[in-house]
PDB file of C-alpha atoms in Angstrom:
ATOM      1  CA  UNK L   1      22.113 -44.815 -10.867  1.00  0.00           C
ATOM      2  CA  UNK L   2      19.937 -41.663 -10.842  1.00  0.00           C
ATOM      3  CA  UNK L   3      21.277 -38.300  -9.244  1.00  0.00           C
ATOM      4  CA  UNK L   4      18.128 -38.652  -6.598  1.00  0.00           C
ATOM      5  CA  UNK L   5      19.733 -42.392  -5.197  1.00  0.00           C
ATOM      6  CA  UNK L   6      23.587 -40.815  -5.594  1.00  0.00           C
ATOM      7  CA  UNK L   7      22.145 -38.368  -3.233  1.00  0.00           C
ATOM      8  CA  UNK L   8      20.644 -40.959  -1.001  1.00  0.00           C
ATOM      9  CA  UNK L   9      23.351 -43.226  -0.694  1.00  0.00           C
ATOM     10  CA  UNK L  10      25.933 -39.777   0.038  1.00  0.00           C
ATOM     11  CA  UNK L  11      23.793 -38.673   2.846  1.00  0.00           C
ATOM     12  CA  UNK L  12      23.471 -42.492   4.342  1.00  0.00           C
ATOM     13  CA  UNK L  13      27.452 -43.303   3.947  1.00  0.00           C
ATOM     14  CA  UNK L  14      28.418 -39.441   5.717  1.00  0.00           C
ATOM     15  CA  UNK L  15      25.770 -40.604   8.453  1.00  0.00           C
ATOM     16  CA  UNK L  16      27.513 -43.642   8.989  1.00  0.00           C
ATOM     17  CA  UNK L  17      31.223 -42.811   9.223  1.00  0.00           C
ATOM     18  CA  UNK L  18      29.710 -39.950  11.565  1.00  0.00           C
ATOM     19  CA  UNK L  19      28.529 -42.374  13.509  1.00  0.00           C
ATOM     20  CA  UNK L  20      31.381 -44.566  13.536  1.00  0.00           C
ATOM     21  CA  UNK L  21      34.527 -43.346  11.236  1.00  0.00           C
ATOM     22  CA  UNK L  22      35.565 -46.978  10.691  1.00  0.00           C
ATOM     23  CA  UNK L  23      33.132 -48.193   9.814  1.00  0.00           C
ATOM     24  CA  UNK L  24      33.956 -50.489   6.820  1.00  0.00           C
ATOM     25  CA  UNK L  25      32.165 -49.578   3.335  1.00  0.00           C
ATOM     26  CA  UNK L  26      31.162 -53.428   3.080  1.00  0.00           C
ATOM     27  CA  UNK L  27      29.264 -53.127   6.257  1.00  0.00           C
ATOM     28  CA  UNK L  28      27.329 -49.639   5.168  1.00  0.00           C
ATOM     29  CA  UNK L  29      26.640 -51.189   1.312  1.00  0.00           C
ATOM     30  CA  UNK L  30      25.024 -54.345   3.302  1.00  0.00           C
ATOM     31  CA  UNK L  31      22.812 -51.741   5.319  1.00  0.00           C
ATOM     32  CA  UNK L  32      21.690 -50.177   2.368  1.00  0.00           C
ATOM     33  CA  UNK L  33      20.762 -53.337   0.154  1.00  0.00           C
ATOM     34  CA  UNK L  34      23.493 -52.311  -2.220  1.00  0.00           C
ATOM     35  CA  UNK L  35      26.972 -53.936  -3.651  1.00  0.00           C
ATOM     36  CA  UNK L  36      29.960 -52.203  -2.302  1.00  0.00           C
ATOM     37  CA  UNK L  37      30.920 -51.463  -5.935  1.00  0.00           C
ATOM     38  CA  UNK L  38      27.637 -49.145  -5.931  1.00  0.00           C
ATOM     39  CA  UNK L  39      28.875 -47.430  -2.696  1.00  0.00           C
ATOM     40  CA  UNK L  40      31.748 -46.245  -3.946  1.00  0.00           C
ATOM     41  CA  UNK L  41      30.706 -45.609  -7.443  1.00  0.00           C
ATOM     42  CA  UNK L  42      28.178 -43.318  -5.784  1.00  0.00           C
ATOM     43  CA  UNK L  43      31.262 -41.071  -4.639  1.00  0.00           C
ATOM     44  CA  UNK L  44      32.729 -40.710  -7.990  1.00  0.00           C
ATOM     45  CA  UNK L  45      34.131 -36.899  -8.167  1.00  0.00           C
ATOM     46  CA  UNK L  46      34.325 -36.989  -4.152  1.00  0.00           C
ATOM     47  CA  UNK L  47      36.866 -38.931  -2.693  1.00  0.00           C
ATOM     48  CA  UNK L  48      36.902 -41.703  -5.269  1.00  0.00           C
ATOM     49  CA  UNK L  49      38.350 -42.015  -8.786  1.00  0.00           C
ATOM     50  CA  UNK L  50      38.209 -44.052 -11.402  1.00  0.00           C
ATOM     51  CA  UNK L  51      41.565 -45.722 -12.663  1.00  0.00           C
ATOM     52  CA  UNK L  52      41.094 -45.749 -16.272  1.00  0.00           C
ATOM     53  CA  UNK L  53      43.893 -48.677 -17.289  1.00  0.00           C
ATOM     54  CA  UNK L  54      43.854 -52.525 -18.531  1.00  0.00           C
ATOM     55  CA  UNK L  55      43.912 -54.645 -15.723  1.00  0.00           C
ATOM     56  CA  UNK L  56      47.492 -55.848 -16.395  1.00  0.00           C
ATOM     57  CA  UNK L  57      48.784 -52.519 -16.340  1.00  0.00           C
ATOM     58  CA  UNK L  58      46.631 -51.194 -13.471  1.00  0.00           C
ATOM     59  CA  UNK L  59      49.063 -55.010 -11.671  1.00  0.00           C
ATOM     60  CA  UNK L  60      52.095 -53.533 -12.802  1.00  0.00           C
ATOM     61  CA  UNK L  61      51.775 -50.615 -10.233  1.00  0.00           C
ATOM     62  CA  UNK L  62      51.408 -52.641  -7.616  1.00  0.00           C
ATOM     63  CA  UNK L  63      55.158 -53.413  -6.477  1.00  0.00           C
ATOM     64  CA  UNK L  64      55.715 -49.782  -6.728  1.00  0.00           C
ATOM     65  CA  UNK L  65      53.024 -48.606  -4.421  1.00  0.00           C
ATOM     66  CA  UNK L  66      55.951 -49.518  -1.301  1.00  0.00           C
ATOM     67  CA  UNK L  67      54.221 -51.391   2.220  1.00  0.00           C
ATOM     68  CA  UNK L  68      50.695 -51.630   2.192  1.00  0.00           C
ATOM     69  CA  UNK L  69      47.767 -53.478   3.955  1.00  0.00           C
ATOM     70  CA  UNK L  70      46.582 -56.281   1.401  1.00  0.00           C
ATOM     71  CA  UNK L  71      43.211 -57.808   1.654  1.00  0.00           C
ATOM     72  CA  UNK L  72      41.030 -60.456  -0.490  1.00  0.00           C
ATOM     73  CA  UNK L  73      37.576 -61.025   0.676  1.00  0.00           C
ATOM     74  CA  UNK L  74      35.416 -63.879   0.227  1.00  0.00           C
ATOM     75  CA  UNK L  75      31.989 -64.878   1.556  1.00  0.00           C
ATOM     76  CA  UNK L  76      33.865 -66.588   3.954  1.00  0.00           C
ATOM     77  CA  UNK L  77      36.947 -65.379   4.947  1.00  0.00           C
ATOM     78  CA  UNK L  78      38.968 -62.672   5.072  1.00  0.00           C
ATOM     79  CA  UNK L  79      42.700 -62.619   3.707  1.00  0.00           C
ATOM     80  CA  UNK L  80      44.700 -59.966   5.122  1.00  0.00           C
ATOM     81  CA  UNK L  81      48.679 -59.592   4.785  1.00  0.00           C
ATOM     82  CA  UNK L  82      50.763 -56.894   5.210  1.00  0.00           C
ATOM     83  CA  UNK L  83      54.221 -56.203   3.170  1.00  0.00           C
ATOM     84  CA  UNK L  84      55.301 -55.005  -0.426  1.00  0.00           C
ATOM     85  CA  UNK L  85      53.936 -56.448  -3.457  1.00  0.00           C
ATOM     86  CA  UNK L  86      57.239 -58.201  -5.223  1.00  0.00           C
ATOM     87  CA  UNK L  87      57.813 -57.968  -8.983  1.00  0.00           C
ATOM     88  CA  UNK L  88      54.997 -58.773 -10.708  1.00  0.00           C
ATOM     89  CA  UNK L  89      55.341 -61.877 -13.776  1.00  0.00           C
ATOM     90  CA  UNK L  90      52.576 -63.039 -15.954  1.00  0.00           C
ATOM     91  CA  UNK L  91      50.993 -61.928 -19.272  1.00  0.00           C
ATOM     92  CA  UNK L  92      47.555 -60.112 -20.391  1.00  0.00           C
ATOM     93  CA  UNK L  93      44.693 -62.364 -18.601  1.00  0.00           C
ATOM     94  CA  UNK L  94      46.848 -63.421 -15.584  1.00  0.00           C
ATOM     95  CA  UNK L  95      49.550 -61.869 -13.759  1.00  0.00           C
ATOM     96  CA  UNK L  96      51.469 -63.525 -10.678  1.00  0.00           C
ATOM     97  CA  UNK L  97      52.954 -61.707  -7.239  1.00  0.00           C
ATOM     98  CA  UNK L  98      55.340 -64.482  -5.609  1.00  0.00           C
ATOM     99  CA  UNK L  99      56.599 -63.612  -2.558  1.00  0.00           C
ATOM    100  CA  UNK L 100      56.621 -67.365  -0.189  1.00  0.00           C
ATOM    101  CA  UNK L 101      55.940 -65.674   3.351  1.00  0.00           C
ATOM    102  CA  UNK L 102      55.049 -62.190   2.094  1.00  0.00           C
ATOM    103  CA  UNK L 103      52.106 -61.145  -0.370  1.00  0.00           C
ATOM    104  CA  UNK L 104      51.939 -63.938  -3.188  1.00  0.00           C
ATOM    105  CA  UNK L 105      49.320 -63.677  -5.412  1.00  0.00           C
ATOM    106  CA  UNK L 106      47.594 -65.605  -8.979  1.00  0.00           C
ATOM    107  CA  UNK L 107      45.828 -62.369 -10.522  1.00  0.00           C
ATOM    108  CA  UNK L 108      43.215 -63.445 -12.413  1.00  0.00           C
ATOM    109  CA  UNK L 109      42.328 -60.162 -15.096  1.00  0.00           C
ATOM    110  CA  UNK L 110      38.920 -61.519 -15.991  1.00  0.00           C
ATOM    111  CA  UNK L 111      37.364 -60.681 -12.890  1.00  0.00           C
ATOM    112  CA  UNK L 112      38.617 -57.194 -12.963  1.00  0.00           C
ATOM    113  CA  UNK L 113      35.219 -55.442 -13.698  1.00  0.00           C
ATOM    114  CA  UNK L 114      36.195 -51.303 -12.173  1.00  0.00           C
ATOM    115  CA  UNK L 115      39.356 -50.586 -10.507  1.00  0.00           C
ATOM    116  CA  UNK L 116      39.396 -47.302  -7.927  1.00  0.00           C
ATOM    117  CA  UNK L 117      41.372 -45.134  -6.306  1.00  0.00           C
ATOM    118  CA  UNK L 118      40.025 -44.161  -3.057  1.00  0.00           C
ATOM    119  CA  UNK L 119      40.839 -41.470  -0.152  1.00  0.00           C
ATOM    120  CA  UNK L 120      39.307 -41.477   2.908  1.00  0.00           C
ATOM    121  CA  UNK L 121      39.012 -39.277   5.798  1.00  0.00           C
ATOM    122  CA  UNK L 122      40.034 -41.148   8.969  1.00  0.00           C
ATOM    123  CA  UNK L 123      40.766 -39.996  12.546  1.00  0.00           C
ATOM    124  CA  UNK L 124      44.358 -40.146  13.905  1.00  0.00           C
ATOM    125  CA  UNK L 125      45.251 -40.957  17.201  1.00  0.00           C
ATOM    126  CA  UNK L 126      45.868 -37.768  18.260  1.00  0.00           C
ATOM    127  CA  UNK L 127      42.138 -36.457  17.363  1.00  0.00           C
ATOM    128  CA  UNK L 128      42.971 -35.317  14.046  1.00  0.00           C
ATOM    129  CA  UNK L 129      41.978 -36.308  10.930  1.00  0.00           C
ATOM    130  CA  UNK L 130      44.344 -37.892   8.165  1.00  0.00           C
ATOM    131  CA  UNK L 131      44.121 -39.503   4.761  1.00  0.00           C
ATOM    132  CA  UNK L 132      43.938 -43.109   4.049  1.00  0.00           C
ATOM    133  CA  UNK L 133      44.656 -44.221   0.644  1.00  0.00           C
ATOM    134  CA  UNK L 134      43.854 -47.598  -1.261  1.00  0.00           C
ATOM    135  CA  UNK L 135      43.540 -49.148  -4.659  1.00  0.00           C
ATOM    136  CA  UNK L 136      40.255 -51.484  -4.923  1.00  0.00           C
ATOM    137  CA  UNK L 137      39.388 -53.770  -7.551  1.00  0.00           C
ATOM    138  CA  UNK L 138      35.820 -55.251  -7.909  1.00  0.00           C
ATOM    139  CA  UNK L 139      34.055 -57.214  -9.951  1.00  0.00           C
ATOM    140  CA  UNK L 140      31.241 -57.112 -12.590  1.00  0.00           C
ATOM    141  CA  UNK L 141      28.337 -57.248  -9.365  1.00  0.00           C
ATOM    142  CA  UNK L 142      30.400 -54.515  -7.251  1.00  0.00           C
ATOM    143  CA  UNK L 143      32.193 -57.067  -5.006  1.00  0.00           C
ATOM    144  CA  UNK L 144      35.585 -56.588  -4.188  1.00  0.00           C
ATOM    145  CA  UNK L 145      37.962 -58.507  -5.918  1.00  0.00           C
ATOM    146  CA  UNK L 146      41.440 -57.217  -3.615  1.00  0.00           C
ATOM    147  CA  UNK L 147      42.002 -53.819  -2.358  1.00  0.00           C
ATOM    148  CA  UNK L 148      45.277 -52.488  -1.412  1.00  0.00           C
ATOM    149  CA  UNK L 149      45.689 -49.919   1.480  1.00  0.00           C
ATOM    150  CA  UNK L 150      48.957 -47.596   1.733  1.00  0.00           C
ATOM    151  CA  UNK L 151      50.932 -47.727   4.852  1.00  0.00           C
ATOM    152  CA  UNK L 152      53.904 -45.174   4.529  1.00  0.00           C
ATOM    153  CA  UNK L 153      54.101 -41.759   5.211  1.00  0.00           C
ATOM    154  CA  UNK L 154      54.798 -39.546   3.252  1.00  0.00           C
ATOM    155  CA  UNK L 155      53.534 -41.820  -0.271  1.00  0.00           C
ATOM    156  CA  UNK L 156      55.047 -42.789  -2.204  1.00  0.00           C
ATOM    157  CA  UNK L 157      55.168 -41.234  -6.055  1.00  0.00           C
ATOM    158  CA  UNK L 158      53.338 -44.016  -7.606  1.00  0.00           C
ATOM    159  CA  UNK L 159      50.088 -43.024  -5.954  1.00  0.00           C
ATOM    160  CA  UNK L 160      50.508 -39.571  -6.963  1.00  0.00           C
ATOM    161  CA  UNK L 161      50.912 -41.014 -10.444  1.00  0.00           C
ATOM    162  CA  UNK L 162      47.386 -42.966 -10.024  1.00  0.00           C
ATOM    163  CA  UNK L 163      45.904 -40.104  -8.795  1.00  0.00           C
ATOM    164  CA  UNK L 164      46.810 -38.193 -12.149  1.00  0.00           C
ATOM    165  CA  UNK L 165      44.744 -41.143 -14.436  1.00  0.00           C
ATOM    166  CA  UNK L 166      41.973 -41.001 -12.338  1.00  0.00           C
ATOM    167  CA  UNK L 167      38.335 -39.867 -14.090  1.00  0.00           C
ATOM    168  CA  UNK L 168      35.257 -39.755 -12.814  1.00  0.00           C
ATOM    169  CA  UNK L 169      33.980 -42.894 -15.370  1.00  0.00           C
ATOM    170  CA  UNK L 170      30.968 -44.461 -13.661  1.00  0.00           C
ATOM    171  CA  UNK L 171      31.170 -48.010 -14.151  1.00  0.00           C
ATOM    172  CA  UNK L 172      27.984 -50.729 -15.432  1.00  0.00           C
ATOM    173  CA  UNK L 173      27.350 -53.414 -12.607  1.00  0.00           C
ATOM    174  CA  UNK L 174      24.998 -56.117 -13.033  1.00  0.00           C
ATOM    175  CA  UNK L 175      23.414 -57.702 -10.301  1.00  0.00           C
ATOM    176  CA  UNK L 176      24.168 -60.567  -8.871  1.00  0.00           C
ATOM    177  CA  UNK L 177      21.156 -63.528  -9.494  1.00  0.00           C
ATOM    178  CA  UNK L 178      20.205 -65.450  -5.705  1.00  0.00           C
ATOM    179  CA  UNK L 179      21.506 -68.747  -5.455  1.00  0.00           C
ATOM    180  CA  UNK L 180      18.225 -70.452  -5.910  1.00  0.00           C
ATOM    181  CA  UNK L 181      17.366 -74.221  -3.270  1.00  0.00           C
ATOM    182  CA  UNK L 182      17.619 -77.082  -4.842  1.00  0.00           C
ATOM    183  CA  UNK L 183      15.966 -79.786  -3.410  1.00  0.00           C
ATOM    184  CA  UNK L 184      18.177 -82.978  -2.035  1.00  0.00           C
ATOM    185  CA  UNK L 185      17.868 -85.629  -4.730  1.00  0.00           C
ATOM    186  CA  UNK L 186      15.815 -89.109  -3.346  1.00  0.00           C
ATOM    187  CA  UNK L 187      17.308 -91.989  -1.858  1.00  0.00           C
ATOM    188  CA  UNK L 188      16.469 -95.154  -4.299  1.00  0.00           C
ATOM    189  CA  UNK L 189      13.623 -97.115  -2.650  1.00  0.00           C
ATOM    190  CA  UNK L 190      14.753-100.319  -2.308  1.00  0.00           C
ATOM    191  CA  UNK L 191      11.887-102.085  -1.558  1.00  0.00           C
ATOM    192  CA  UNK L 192      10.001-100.917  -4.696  1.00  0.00           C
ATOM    193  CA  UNK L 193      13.117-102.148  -6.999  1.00  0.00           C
ATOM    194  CA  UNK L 194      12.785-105.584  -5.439  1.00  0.00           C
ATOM    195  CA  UNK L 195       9.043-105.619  -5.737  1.00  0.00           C
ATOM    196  CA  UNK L 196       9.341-104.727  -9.016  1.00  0.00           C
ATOM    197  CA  UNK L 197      12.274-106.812 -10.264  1.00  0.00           C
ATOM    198  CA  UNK L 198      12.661-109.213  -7.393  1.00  0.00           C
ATOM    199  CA  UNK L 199      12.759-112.170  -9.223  1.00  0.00           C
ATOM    200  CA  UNK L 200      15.631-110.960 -11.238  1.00  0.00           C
ATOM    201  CA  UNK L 201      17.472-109.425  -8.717  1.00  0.00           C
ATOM    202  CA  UNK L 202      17.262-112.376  -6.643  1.00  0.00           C
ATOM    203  CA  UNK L 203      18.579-114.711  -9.515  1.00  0.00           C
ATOM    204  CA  UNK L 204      21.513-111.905  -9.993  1.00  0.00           C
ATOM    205  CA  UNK L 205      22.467-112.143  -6.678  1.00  0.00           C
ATOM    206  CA  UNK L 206      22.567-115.704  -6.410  1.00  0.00           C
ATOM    207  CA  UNK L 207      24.666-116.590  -9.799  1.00  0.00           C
ATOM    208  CA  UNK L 208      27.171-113.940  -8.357  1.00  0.00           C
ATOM    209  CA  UNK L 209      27.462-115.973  -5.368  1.00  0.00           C
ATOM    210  CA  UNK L 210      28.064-119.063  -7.166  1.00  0.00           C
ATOM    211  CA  UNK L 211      30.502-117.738  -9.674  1.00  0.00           C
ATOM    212  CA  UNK L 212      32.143-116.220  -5.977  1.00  0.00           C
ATOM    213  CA  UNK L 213      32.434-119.723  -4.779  1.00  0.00           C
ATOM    214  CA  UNK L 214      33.639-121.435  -7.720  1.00  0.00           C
ATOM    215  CA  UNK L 215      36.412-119.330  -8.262  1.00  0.00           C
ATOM    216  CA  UNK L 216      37.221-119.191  -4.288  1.00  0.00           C
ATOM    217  CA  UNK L 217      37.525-122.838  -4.550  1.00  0.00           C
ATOM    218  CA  UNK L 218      39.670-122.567  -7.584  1.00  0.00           C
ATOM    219  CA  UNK L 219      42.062-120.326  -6.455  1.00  0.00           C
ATOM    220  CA  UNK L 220      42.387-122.191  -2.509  1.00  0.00           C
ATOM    221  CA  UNK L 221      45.229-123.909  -2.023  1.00  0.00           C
ATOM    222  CA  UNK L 222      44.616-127.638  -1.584  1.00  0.00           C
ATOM    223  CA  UNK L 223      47.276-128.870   0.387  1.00  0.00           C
TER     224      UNK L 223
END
């Protein structure tokens, strides 16, 4: 990303949470034919930092970030649960959050491409303006992979901790190739296989029939 588009992409996402403060990032990356990853890359040293950590270790902070606003995106859906994450189990490629009812969770480490630490300005109900925190994790294209908002007041220590790591280490996404139409295969002609073979299918069908009846005769009971 050159300085000129970092510029660009600043002065389009200030424009839009003018416009409308909550306004999610998803919706402004779409707007500007980017990956959301490339949003908030673009804000490195402003807002956003990057978490520096293997993935496993960047999971083992999670229990200790206290009740937060969990959410797991996919093209079609939207997974959204609110609660603490429980004590996390697993190893180095996969780690597991288990919590029947609450936030339970299969981590899967491979698809942790960039993980950030984020603050943004949001408005309060009263007409000021407050900080929302969240941990996001995205992949190697810049989609999110699970992002993790804080919900207590004051924070607790663990994000202070995060906020310590965090460099301004611009991360390498690729971009995602288009899903390319494939055409429906074709129906077997029928016709043309029996014009073709006809004779043979014909006999085939008929010595099946036979051996059909034979053994339905055999197997009748005579009495």
């Amino acid at each position: 990303m050159t300085q000129s588009q970092q510029i660009a992409i600043l002065e389009a996402f200030d424009a839009a949470r003018e416009a409308q403060p909550r306004l999610p990032a998803i919706d402004i990356a779409e707007r500007l034919a980017i990956s959301e990853g490339e949003l908030q890359a673009a804000r490195l040293g402003r807002d956003v930092w990057t978490l520096p950590l293997p993935p496993s270790e960047i999971a083992s902070y999670l229990p200790t970030l206290g009740r937060v606003k969990s959410l797991t995106r996919s093209r079609l859906a939207v997974l959204e649960q609110t609660g603490g994450y429980p004590e996390l189990r697993g190893g180095a490629q996969t780690g597991l959050l288990l919590d029947p009812g609450g936030l339970d969770l299969r981590l899967l480490y491979s698809h942790w491409h960039w993980v950030c630490l984020i603050r943004d300005a949001m408005p309060s109900q009263d007409g000021s303006e407050e900080w929302r925190w969240s941990l996001q994790i995205f992949n190697q294209h810049g989609c999110a992979v699970h992002k993790c908002f804080a919900l207590e007041t004051p924070l607790p220590s663990a994000w202070d901790a995060l906020a310590a790591l965090g460099t301004q280490d611009t991360p390498a996404f690729t971009q995602s190739a288009p899903r390319l139409k494939r055409p429906l295969p074709n129906a077997p002609d029928l016709a043309s296989e029996w014009g073709a073979n006809g004779e043979r299918c014909r006999t085939y069908i008929n010595s099946s029939l036979c051996c059909s009846a034979i053994a339905w005769s055999v197997l009748r009971p005579t009495n």
